[in-house]
Amino acid sequence: MSTTHPETYNHPDYEAAHQQTYERTPRHPITPVPLPPGVRQSDFDLAVSEFVSIVGVESVFVKDGLSDYIDPYDVHEHDPAQRKVPSAAVCPNSTEQLSSILQVANKFKIPLWHFSRGKNLGYGGPAPRVNGSVALDLHRLDRIIEVNDEYHYAVVEPGVTFIQLYEYCVEHKKKVWPSTPSLGWGSVIGNTVDRGMGFGMNFAHHQCVAGIEVMLPDGDVVRTGQWGITSSPSAFLSKFTFGPSLEGLFFQSNLGIVTKMSLWLTPQPQAYMCCSFSMPLFTDLEVMVDVFGEMKRNGTVQSCVWFTSLIETLCIMGRREDYWTGEGPVPDWRLEELRQETGFGHWYARWGLYGPKRIVKAQFEEIKSVLSRRAPTGTISGNLYANHEDDGRLDATTVPDQDGQMFVGIPSLWSLPLINWPISKDKKDGKAAHGDYAPVIPSNGKLLMEWMNVSKPICEANGVELMADFFMHERHVVLMNMFTWDQTDTAQKVKMERLYYGLYEEAKKRGYGMYRGHVNHMETDLIANLNDFNNHAYNRFVEKIKDALDPNGILGPGKQGIWPNRFRHLRETQEKKSE
Ligand SMILES: Cc1cc2nc3c(=O)[nH]c(=O)nc-3n(C[C@H](O)[C@H](O)[C@H](O)COP(=O)(O)OP(=O)(O)OC[C@H]3O[C@@H](n4cnc5c(N)ncnc54)[C@H](O)[C@@H]3O)c2cc1C
């Protein structure tokens, strides 16, 4: 068994960023945690030795080899009783090995915590919900099975990252623009099953999935949709199924492990226009949301519309101290000064237009005309990039960075610096961390404005600015209330917990569920508790399926608040919490 963690990125920049992320995390030595309830040490030892015989000694990790299977932003990283740590890790490189690992886990009833690249930072990274679970790291299953540029889709394994898929498409001159989140180091499958988002036409990744292959906890393998038919020519082209659609059962789930996934990609367009619209006042958000919401619904704007606040614009460029040296968060009067000094808007909407040049130009003219009538104090900009041959295709790399990158599907580590916002450059031992509260809210100007007015004082009372951005879909937005803090400052960590719970209470009053959740908040089953209709019928239904598929409760117990029968006593209830 290995007690040191190897490099996992072929890409030097990405490996360096990974190392930097973990650099100041206390990980040598890793303090061992107790085994999960009911797991005997002798069974655990036998299971680990069987894992070694399946994947080899260099792909099973214990002790300090677990250094990269913890959450680098864990607020409890100095508290061994609360810190989330696995007891071992295993990394298969084939579905045969994966199936054998599941057999061993079932034999010895060992809980596994599965992930693809573990870059779910802000949501717990690779850290397990039940301490002492075995980390099941799928990053070595990293084959790109197909990129099809007739129908524009890819089929990938879990370890394939956004940067790997992009570089493959460039190398093989594929006529597609894959979508990417703002950080390219995550896995395509991990991000998609956690309902992550990019920025272009196919930005809502989980909605671009046609067929998936899943290994169930007992090792059985299922393919969904048309892919359930051997040799179907429509396997990755259609979401139609004769019977219930199954894909959704494996998103944010512990019912199975996705071993292959198809993802629709954007055809390389003839033209792309990088567009933005900004407005000066905090209260302008209301009209912006309503106008763009309408244009999303009527098809004038088809891509993601990404809204950002002034603070978020600033935090990509610098740290708080570059703008404000007083106590606490940047006050409103100073923010207004900064807005005037920089010429930025208080709110920005950014989107891309993609397609034939004539259509892109016509779309832009229509948007300009709507905005000049409905939001005349705003400023619009649109920079067109086109291949001037009528049937030509635009090479994404010809779009300059400031207008391209994630909007044209080029992965990068663009947004990583924002985490450093609260850390003073003089504080050499500071350690940046980030989290967010991410409610799903109707795409309605009044409601968005109300949420900003409610969340701003909660953020400020806990020492941070309202740092908000959101991805606009047709009928709802997915909002991120982002917060960054210094892990070396205990008081700040306490405040971040308080902040999260403050936002939770306000969201709960309004019936707003969450798009994604941190493993620490899965711990309190906080988010799952929101599904209260008919005495939590949703949770009861999913758990019936869980018990049928995973009678030994080996796969991801507690993930998303879904508990197998064997561990159900660990569920947090309101009553337990108030005891
Ligand atoms: C600064 C910053 C910016 C970010 N920007 C974005 C952004 O623009 N868009 C965005 O979506 N996210 C963003 N994130 C969040 C996160 O970094 C990404 O979503 C990232 O892609 C998730 O990591 P991963 O892909 O390695 O997934 P993983 O950590 O591997 O997995 C994510 C989840 O999916 C489950 N899972 C993984 N693989 C499988 C599988 N094979 N079968 C079943 N379940 C599986 C895991 O259990 C886990 O719950 C950002 C985070 C930070 C810190």
mmCIF file of N, CA, C and O and ligand atoms in Angstrom, residues 9 73 113-123 125-126 138 158 162 180-183 185-199 205 250 252-253 256-259 406 415-419 434 436 471 480 482 515-516 522 559-560, ligand 1:
data_model
loop_
_atom_site.group_PDB
_atom_site.id
_atom_site.type_symbol
_atom_site.label_atom_id
_atom_site.label_comp_id
_atom_site.label_asym_id
_atom_site.label_seq_id
_atom_site.Cartn_x
_atom_site.Cartn_y
_atom_site.Cartn_z
ATOM 1 N N TYR A 9 -2.231 14.689 -12.578
ATOM 2 C CA TYR A 9 -2.475 15.439 -13.824
ATOM 3 C C TYR A 9 -1.256 15.343 -14.724
ATOM 4 O O TYR A 9 -0.130 15.545 -14.265
ATOM 5 N N TYR A 73 -10.670 22.811 1.902
ATOM 6 C CA TYR A 73 -11.377 23.949 2.495
ATOM 7 C C TYR A 73 -12.227 23.513 3.696
ATOM 8 O O TYR A 73 -13.173 24.202 4.073
ATOM 9 N N TRP A 113 -16.687 5.767 -0.900
ATOM 10 C CA TRP A 113 -17.095 7.142 -1.268
ATOM 11 C C TRP A 113 -16.522 7.423 -2.651
ATOM 12 O O TRP A 113 -15.311 7.540 -2.808
ATOM 13 N N HIS A 114 -17.375 7.494 -3.657
ATOM 14 C CA HIS A 114 -16.910 7.529 -5.047
ATOM 15 C C HIS A 114 -16.867 8.946 -5.605
ATOM 16 O O HIS A 114 -17.740 9.775 -5.321
ATOM 17 N N PHE A 115 -15.870 9.194 -6.423
ATOM 18 C CA PHE A 115 -15.749 10.484 -7.127
ATOM 19 C C PHE A 115 -14.825 10.271 -8.314
ATOM 20 O O PHE A 115 -14.131 9.243 -8.409
ATOM 21 N N SER A 116 -14.829 11.259 -9.212
ATOM 22 C CA SER A 116 -14.059 11.068 -10.447
ATOM 23 C C SER A 116 -12.718 11.792 -10.403
ATOM 24 O O SER A 116 -11.672 11.201 -10.602
ATOM 25 N N ARG A 117 -12.741 13.086 -10.152
ATOM 26 C CA ARG A 117 -11.490 13.835 -10.008
ATOM 27 C C ARG A 117 -11.403 14.478 -8.630
ATOM 28 O O ARG A 117 -10.373 15.036 -8.260
ATOM 29 N N GLY A 118 -12.522 14.482 -7.918
ATOM 30 C CA GLY A 118 -12.521 15.004 -6.543
ATOM 31 C C GLY A 118 -12.318 16.507 -6.468
ATOM 32 O O GLY A 118 -11.957 17.041 -5.428
ATOM 33 N N LYS A 119 -12.603 17.190 -7.575
ATOM 34 C CA LYS A 119 -12.384 18.634 -7.585
ATOM 35 C C LYS A 119 -13.668 19.392 -7.239
ATOM 36 O O LYS A 119 -13.872 20.527 -7.667
ATOM 37 N N ASN A 120 -14.511 18.747 -6.480
ATOM 38 C CA ASN A 120 -15.766 19.370 -6.091
ATOM 39 C C ASN A 120 -15.508 20.368 -4.965
ATOM 40 O O ASN A 120 -16.164 20.338 -3.913
ATOM 41 N N LEU A 121 -14.535 21.238 -5.186
ATOM 42 C CA LEU A 121 -14.097 22.131 -4.109
ATOM 43 C C LEU A 121 -15.164 23.200 -3.876
ATOM 44 O O LEU A 121 -15.743 23.726 -4.807
ATOM 45 N N GLY A 122 -15.382 23.497 -2.616
ATOM 46 C CA GLY A 122 -16.519 24.342 -2.258
ATOM 47 C C GLY A 122 -17.690 23.457 -1.832
ATOM 48 O O GLY A 122 -18.627 23.921 -1.195
ATOM 49 N N TYR A 123 -17.636 22.171 -2.217
ATOM 50 C CA TYR A 123 -18.693 21.225 -1.832
ATOM 51 C C TYR A 123 -18.120 20.012 -1.094
ATOM 52 O O TYR A 123 -18.794 18.997 -0.953
ATOM 53 N N GLY A 125 -14.902 18.582 -1.908
ATOM 54 C CA GLY A 125 -13.830 17.887 -2.622
ATOM 55 C C GLY A 125 -14.045 16.390 -2.553
ATOM 56 O O GLY A 125 -15.181 15.918 -2.653
ATOM 57 N N PRO A 126 -12.989 15.599 -2.346
ATOM 58 C CA PRO A 126 -13.138 14.141 -2.318
ATOM 59 C C PRO A 126 -13.498 13.584 -0.935
ATOM 60 O O PRO A 126 -13.578 12.365 -0.758
ATOM 61 N N LEU A 138 -11.885 7.423 -9.162
ATOM 62 C CA LEU A 138 -12.047 6.874 -10.519
ATOM 63 C C LEU A 138 -11.171 7.570 -11.552
ATOM 64 O O LEU A 138 -11.380 7.409 -12.754
ATOM 65 N N PRO A 158 -15.034 8.335 -16.379
ATOM 66 C CA PRO A 158 -15.071 9.307 -15.265
ATOM 67 C C PRO A 158 -13.826 10.164 -15.081
ATOM 68 O O PRO A 158 -13.917 11.316 -14.674
ATOM 69 N N PHE A 162 -12.049 18.223 -18.257
ATOM 70 C CA PHE A 162 -12.461 19.172 -19.304
ATOM 71 C C PHE A 162 -11.264 19.550 -20.171
ATOM 72 O O PHE A 162 -11.389 19.665 -21.384
ATOM 73 N N THR A 180 -17.255 24.008 -20.895
ATOM 74 C CA THR A 180 -16.369 23.856 -19.732
ATOM 75 C C THR A 180 -16.840 24.741 -18.592
ATOM 76 O O THR A 180 -17.326 25.843 -18.830
ATOM 77 N N PRO A 181 -16.694 24.277 -17.345
ATOM 78 C CA PRO A 181 -16.916 25.185 -16.209
ATOM 79 C C PRO A 181 -15.736 26.156 -16.114
ATOM 80 O O PRO A 181 -14.807 26.068 -16.919
ATOM 81 N N SER A 182 -15.751 27.037 -15.125
ATOM 82 C CA SER A 182 -14.683 28.042 -15.071
ATOM 83 C C SER A 182 -13.350 27.445 -14.621
ATOM 84 O O SER A 182 -12.326 28.103 -14.726
ATOM 85 N N LEU A 183 -13.357 26.217 -14.121
ATOM 86 C CA LEU A 183 -12.097 25.524 -13.825
ATOM 87 C C LEU A 183 -12.053 24.242 -14.658
ATOM 88 O O LEU A 183 -12.979 23.433 -14.594
ATOM 89 N N TRP A 185 -10.077 21.640 -14.464
ATOM 90 C CA TRP A 185 -9.396 20.460 -13.899
ATOM 91 C C TRP A 185 -10.351 19.370 -13.421
ATOM 92 O O TRP A 185 -9.929 18.284 -13.051
ATOM 93 N N GLY A 186 -11.653 19.691 -13.423
ATOM 94 C CA GLY A 186 -12.625 18.706 -12.939
ATOM 95 C C GLY A 186 -12.936 17.669 -14.009
ATOM 96 O O GLY A 186 -12.544 17.790 -15.169
ATOM 97 N N SER A 187 -13.663 16.649 -13.573
ATOM 98 C CA SER A 187 -14.032 15.585 -14.510
ATOM 99 C C SER A 187 -15.345 15.952 -15.201
ATOM 100 O O SER A 187 -16.259 16.521 -14.588
ATOM 101 N N VAL A 188 -15.435 15.578 -16.476
ATOM 102 C CA VAL A 188 -16.660 15.852 -17.241
ATOM 103 C C VAL A 188 -17.830 15.134 -16.560
ATOM 104 O O VAL A 188 -18.899 15.717 -16.340
ATOM 105 N N ILE A 189 -17.606 13.876 -16.187
ATOM 106 C CA ILE A 189 -18.708 13.102 -15.577
ATOM 107 C C ILE A 189 -19.020 13.629 -14.173
ATOM 108 O O ILE A 189 -20.183 13.850 -13.820
ATOM 109 N N GLY A 190 -17.984 13.871 -13.362
ATOM 110 C CA GLY A 190 -18.228 14.344 -11.983
ATOM 111 C C GLY A 190 -19.012 15.639 -11.990
ATOM 112 O O GLY A 190 -19.997 15.802 -11.258
ATOM 113 N N ASN A 191 -18.595 16.560 -12.831
ATOM 114 C CA ASN A 191 -19.277 17.852 -12.897
ATOM 115 C C ASN A 191 -20.718 17.676 -13.382
ATOM 116 O O ASN A 191 -21.651 18.276 -12.837
ATOM 117 N N THR A 192 -20.892 16.813 -14.378
ATOM 118 C CA THR A 192 -22.226 16.666 -14.982
ATOM 119 C C THR A 192 -23.189 15.986 -14.017
ATOM 120 O O THR A 192 -24.334 16.435 -13.873
ATOM 121 N N VAL A 193 -22.727 14.922 -13.354
ATOM 122 C CA VAL A 193 -23.664 14.253 -12.440
ATOM 123 C C VAL A 193 -23.980 15.126 -11.228
ATOM 124 O O VAL A 193 -25.015 14.955 -10.597
ATOM 125 N N ASP A 194 -23.102 16.081 -10.919
ATOM 126 C CA ASP A 194 -23.425 16.987 -9.814
ATOM 127 C C ASP A 194 -24.165 18.231 -10.346
ATOM 128 O O ASP A 194 -24.272 19.233 -9.650
ATOM 129 N N ARG A 195 -24.650 18.131 -11.572
ATOM 130 C CA ARG A 195 -25.435 19.187 -12.239
ATOM 131 C C ARG A 195 -24.665 20.500 -12.352
ATOM 132 O O ARG A 195 -25.222 21.584 -12.149
ATOM 133 N N GLY A 196 -23.356 20.360 -12.666
ATOM 134 C CA GLY A 196 -22.526 21.541 -12.861
ATOM 135 C C GLY A 196 -22.863 22.246 -14.162
ATOM 136 O O GLY A 196 -23.600 21.731 -15.000
ATOM 137 N N MET A 197 -22.279 23.435 -14.326
ATOM 138 C CA MET A 197 -22.620 24.252 -15.492
ATOM 139 C C MET A 197 -21.408 24.908 -16.123
ATOM 140 O O MET A 197 -20.461 25.291 -15.435
ATOM 141 N N GLY A 198 -21.499 25.057 -17.450
ATOM 142 C CA GLY A 198 -20.517 25.823 -18.200
ATOM 143 C C GLY A 198 -21.145 27.147 -18.627
ATOM 144 O O GLY A 198 -22.055 27.652 -17.957
ATOM 145 N N PHE A 199 -20.702 27.670 -19.771
ATOM 146 C CA PHE A 199 -21.065 29.044 -20.107
ATOM 147 C C PHE A 199 -21.614 29.245 -21.517
ATOM 148 O O PHE A 199 -22.014 30.341 -21.875
ATOM 149 N N HIS A 205 -24.973 21.021 -18.249
ATOM 150 C CA HIS A 205 -24.380 19.755 -18.675
ATOM 151 C C HIS A 205 -25.320 18.565 -18.505
ATOM 152 O O HIS A 205 -25.418 17.721 -19.384
ATOM 153 N N PHE A 250 -29.105 8.710 -11.354
ATOM 154 C CA PHE A 250 -27.669 8.627 -11.062
ATOM 155 C C PHE A 250 -27.000 9.999 -10.996
ATOM 156 O O PHE A 250 -25.791 10.092 -10.926
ATOM 157 N N GLN A 252 -26.350 13.245 -8.703
ATOM 158 C CA GLN A 252 -26.303 13.546 -7.261
ATOM 159 C C GLN A 252 -26.842 12.356 -6.468
ATOM 160 O O GLN A 252 -27.775 12.487 -5.673
ATOM 161 N N SER A 253 -26.228 11.230 -6.700
ATOM 162 C CA SER A 253 -26.849 9.992 -6.234
ATOM 163 C C SER A 253 -25.824 9.028 -5.662
ATOM 164 O O SER A 253 -24.618 9.127 -5.928
ATOM 165 N N GLY A 256 -25.567 4.287 -7.954
ATOM 166 C CA GLY A 256 -24.694 3.591 -8.898
ATOM 167 C C GLY A 256 -23.508 4.463 -9.254
ATOM 168 O O GLY A 256 -23.466 5.651 -8.896
ATOM 169 N N ILE A 257 -22.553 3.867 -9.960
ATOM 170 C CA ILE A 257 -21.354 4.600 -10.379
ATOM 171 C C ILE A 257 -21.422 4.752 -11.901
ATOM 172 O O ILE A 257 -21.525 3.743 -12.617
ATOM 173 N N VAL A 258 -21.398 5.980 -12.368
ATOM 174 C CA VAL A 258 -21.438 6.207 -13.817
ATOM 175 C C VAL A 258 -20.062 5.863 -14.378
ATOM 176 O O VAL A 258 -19.050 6.459 -13.984
ATOM 177 N N THR A 259 -20.019 4.889 -15.276
ATOM 178 C CA THR A 259 -18.728 4.444 -15.817
ATOM 179 C C THR A 259 -18.484 4.979 -17.231
ATOM 180 O O THR A 259 -17.342 5.030 -17.686
ATOM 181 N N MET A 406 -13.845 30.360 -21.374
ATOM 182 C CA MET A 406 -14.928 29.416 -21.081
ATOM 183 C C MET A 406 -16.152 29.627 -21.980
ATOM 184 O O MET A 406 -16.932 28.701 -22.175
ATOM 185 N N SER A 415 -10.884 31.113 -12.711
ATOM 186 C CA SER A 415 -11.563 31.687 -11.542
ATOM 187 C C SER A 415 -10.870 31.370 -10.209
ATOM 188 O O SER A 415 -11.296 31.858 -9.160
ATOM 189 N N LEU A 416 -9.811 30.576 -10.251
ATOM 190 C CA LEU A 416 -9.178 30.157 -8.994
ATOM 191 C C LEU A 416 -8.716 31.335 -8.111
ATOM 192 O O LEU A 416 -8.886 31.294 -6.887
ATOM 193 N N PRO A 417 -8.171 32.417 -8.714
ATOM 194 C CA PRO A 417 -7.668 33.506 -7.852
ATOM 195 C C PRO A 417 -8.729 34.153 -6.969
ATOM 196 O O PRO A 417 -8.392 34.765 -5.957
ATOM 197 N N LEU A 418 -10.000 34.004 -7.313
ATOM 198 C CA LEU A 418 -11.019 34.704 -6.505
ATOM 199 C C LEU A 418 -11.016 34.260 -5.050
ATOM 200 O O LEU A 418 -11.409 35.007 -4.143
ATOM 201 N N ILE A 419 -10.536 33.038 -4.843
ATOM 202 C CA ILE A 419 -10.544 32.505 -3.476
ATOM 203 C C ILE A 419 -9.632 33.320 -2.559
ATOM 204 O O ILE A 419 -9.846 33.401 -1.360
ATOM 205 N N HIS A 434 -13.028 28.500 0.194
ATOM 206 C CA HIS A 434 -14.245 29.070 -0.391
ATOM 207 C C HIS A 434 -15.411 28.110 -0.237
ATOM 208 O O HIS A 434 -15.257 26.893 -0.200
ATOM 209 N N ASP A 436 -20.067 28.086 -0.967
ATOM 210 C CA ASP A 436 -21.178 28.901 -1.439
ATOM 211 C C ASP A 436 -22.501 28.331 -0.994
ATOM 212 O O ASP A 436 -22.602 27.170 -0.628
ATOM 213 N N PHE A 471 -26.373 31.731 -12.857
ATOM 214 C CA PHE A 471 -26.520 31.198 -14.203
ATOM 215 C C PHE A 471 -28.017 31.221 -14.519
ATOM 216 O O PHE A 471 -28.802 30.603 -13.796
ATOM 217 N N MET A 480 -25.289 31.646 -6.829
ATOM 218 C CA MET A 480 -24.195 31.312 -5.907
ATOM 219 C C MET A 480 -23.984 32.514 -4.998
ATOM 220 O O MET A 480 -23.578 33.567 -5.488
ATOM 221 N N MET A 482 -21.365 33.419 -2.870
ATOM 222 C CA MET A 482 -20.016 32.893 -2.628
ATOM 223 C C MET A 482 -19.435 33.529 -1.376
ATOM 224 O O MET A 482 -19.697 34.699 -1.097
ATOM 225 N N TYR A 515 -29.155 23.838 -5.311
ATOM 226 C CA TYR A 515 -28.660 23.198 -6.543
ATOM 227 C C TYR A 515 -27.622 22.132 -6.212
ATOM 228 O O TYR A 515 -27.595 21.062 -6.804
ATOM 229 N N ARG A 516 -26.785 22.406 -5.255
ATOM 230 C CA ARG A 516 -25.713 21.495 -4.863
ATOM 231 C C ARG A 516 -25.444 21.685 -3.388
ATOM 232 O O ARG A 516 -25.812 22.714 -2.840
ATOM 233 N N MET A 522 -24.532 17.955 3.923
ATOM 234 C CA MET A 522 -25.206 16.664 3.774
ATOM 235 C C MET A 522 -25.197 16.004 5.147
ATOM 236 O O MET A 522 -26.089 15.260 5.513
ATOM 237 N N LYS A 559 -24.843 10.273 1.151
ATOM 238 C CA LYS A 559 -24.666 11.254 0.067
ATOM 239 C C LYS A 559 -26.037 11.823 -0.285
ATOM 240 O O LYS A 559 -27.006 11.086 -0.429
ATOM 241 N N GLN A 560 -26.105 13.141 -0.370
ATOM 242 C CA GLN A 560 -27.346 13.843 -0.687
ATOM 243 C C GLN A 560 -28.455 13.537 0.339
ATOM 244 O O GLN A 560 -29.640 13.657 0.044
HETATM 245 C C1 LIG B 1 -13.323 28.890 -7.910
HETATM 246 C C2 LIG B 1 -14.294 27.822 -8.292
HETATM 247 C C3 LIG B 1 -15.012 27.952 -9.466
HETATM 248 C C4 LIG B 1 -15.917 26.968 -9.847
HETATM 249 N N1 LIG B 1 -16.607 27.138 -11.018
HETATM 250 C C5 LIG B 1 -17.531 26.218 -11.385
HETATM 251 C C6 LIG B 1 -18.285 26.382 -12.588
HETATM 252 O O1 LIG B 1 -18.089 27.324 -13.355
HETATM 253 N N2 LIG B 1 -19.223 25.442 -12.878
HETATM 254 C C7 LIG B 1 -19.428 24.362 -12.085
HETATM 255 O O2 LIG B 1 -20.272 23.529 -12.404
HETATM 256 N N3 LIG B 1 -18.717 24.175 -10.954
HETATM 257 C C8 LIG B 1 -17.780 25.071 -10.582
HETATM 258 N N4 LIG B 1 -17.048 24.867 -9.435
HETATM 259 C C9 LIG B 1 -17.321 23.679 -8.589
HETATM 260 C C10 LIG B 1 -16.421 22.444 -8.914
HETATM 261 O O3 LIG B 1 -15.066 22.820 -8.896
HETATM 262 C C11 LIG B 1 -16.701 21.825 -10.277
HETATM 263 O O4 LIG B 1 -18.056 21.553 -10.431
HETATM 264 C C12 LIG B 1 -15.893 20.545 -10.527
HETATM 265 O O5 LIG B 1 -15.994 20.203 -11.886
HETATM 266 C C13 LIG B 1 -16.364 19.357 -9.702
HETATM 267 O O6 LIG B 1 -15.311 18.450 -9.533
HETATM 268 P P1 LIG B 1 -15.151 17.091 -10.349
HETATM 269 O O7 LIG B 1 -15.631 17.378 -11.736
HETATM 270 O O8 LIG B 1 -13.771 16.618 -10.173
HETATM 271 O O9 LIG B 1 -16.219 16.168 -9.686
HETATM 272 P P2 LIG B 1 -16.026 15.094 -8.495
HETATM 273 O O10 LIG B 1 -15.517 15.794 -7.282
HETATM 274 O O11 LIG B 1 -15.274 13.941 -8.967
HETATM 275 O O12 LIG B 1 -17.524 14.656 -8.278
HETATM 276 C C14 LIG B 1 -18.577 15.542 -8.069
HETATM 277 C C15 LIG B 1 -19.763 14.787 -7.478
HETATM 278 O O13 LIG B 1 -20.249 13.811 -8.399
HETATM 279 C C16 LIG B 1 -20.187 12.490 -7.863
HETATM 280 N N5 LIG B 1 -19.573 11.628 -8.856
HETATM 281 C C17 LIG B 1 -18.354 11.838 -9.412
HETATM 282 N N6 LIG B 1 -18.101 10.872 -10.298
HETATM 283 C C18 LIG B 1 -19.151 10.045 -10.306
HETATM 284 C C19 LIG B 1 -19.457 8.865 -11.026
HETATM 285 N N7 LIG B 1 -18.604 8.381 -11.918
HETATM 286 N N8 LIG B 1 -20.636 8.247 -10.795
HETATM 287 C C20 LIG B 1 -21.516 8.749 -9.897
HETATM 288 N N9 LIG B 1 -21.271 9.872 -9.177
HETATM 289 C C21 LIG B 1 -20.102 10.515 -9.374
HETATM 290 C C22 LIG B 1 -19.280 12.566 -6.648
HETATM 291 O O14 LIG B 1 -19.684 11.671 -5.661
HETATM 292 C C23 LIG B 1 -19.436 14.026 -6.204
HETATM 293 O O15 LIG B 1 -20.543 14.148 -5.347
HETATM 294 C C24 LIG B 1 -16.114 25.828 -9.035
HETATM 295 C C25 LIG B 1 -15.373 25.691 -7.849
HETATM 296 C C26 LIG B 1 -14.465 26.664 -7.480
HETATM 297 C C27 LIG B 1 -13.667 26.472 -6.231
#
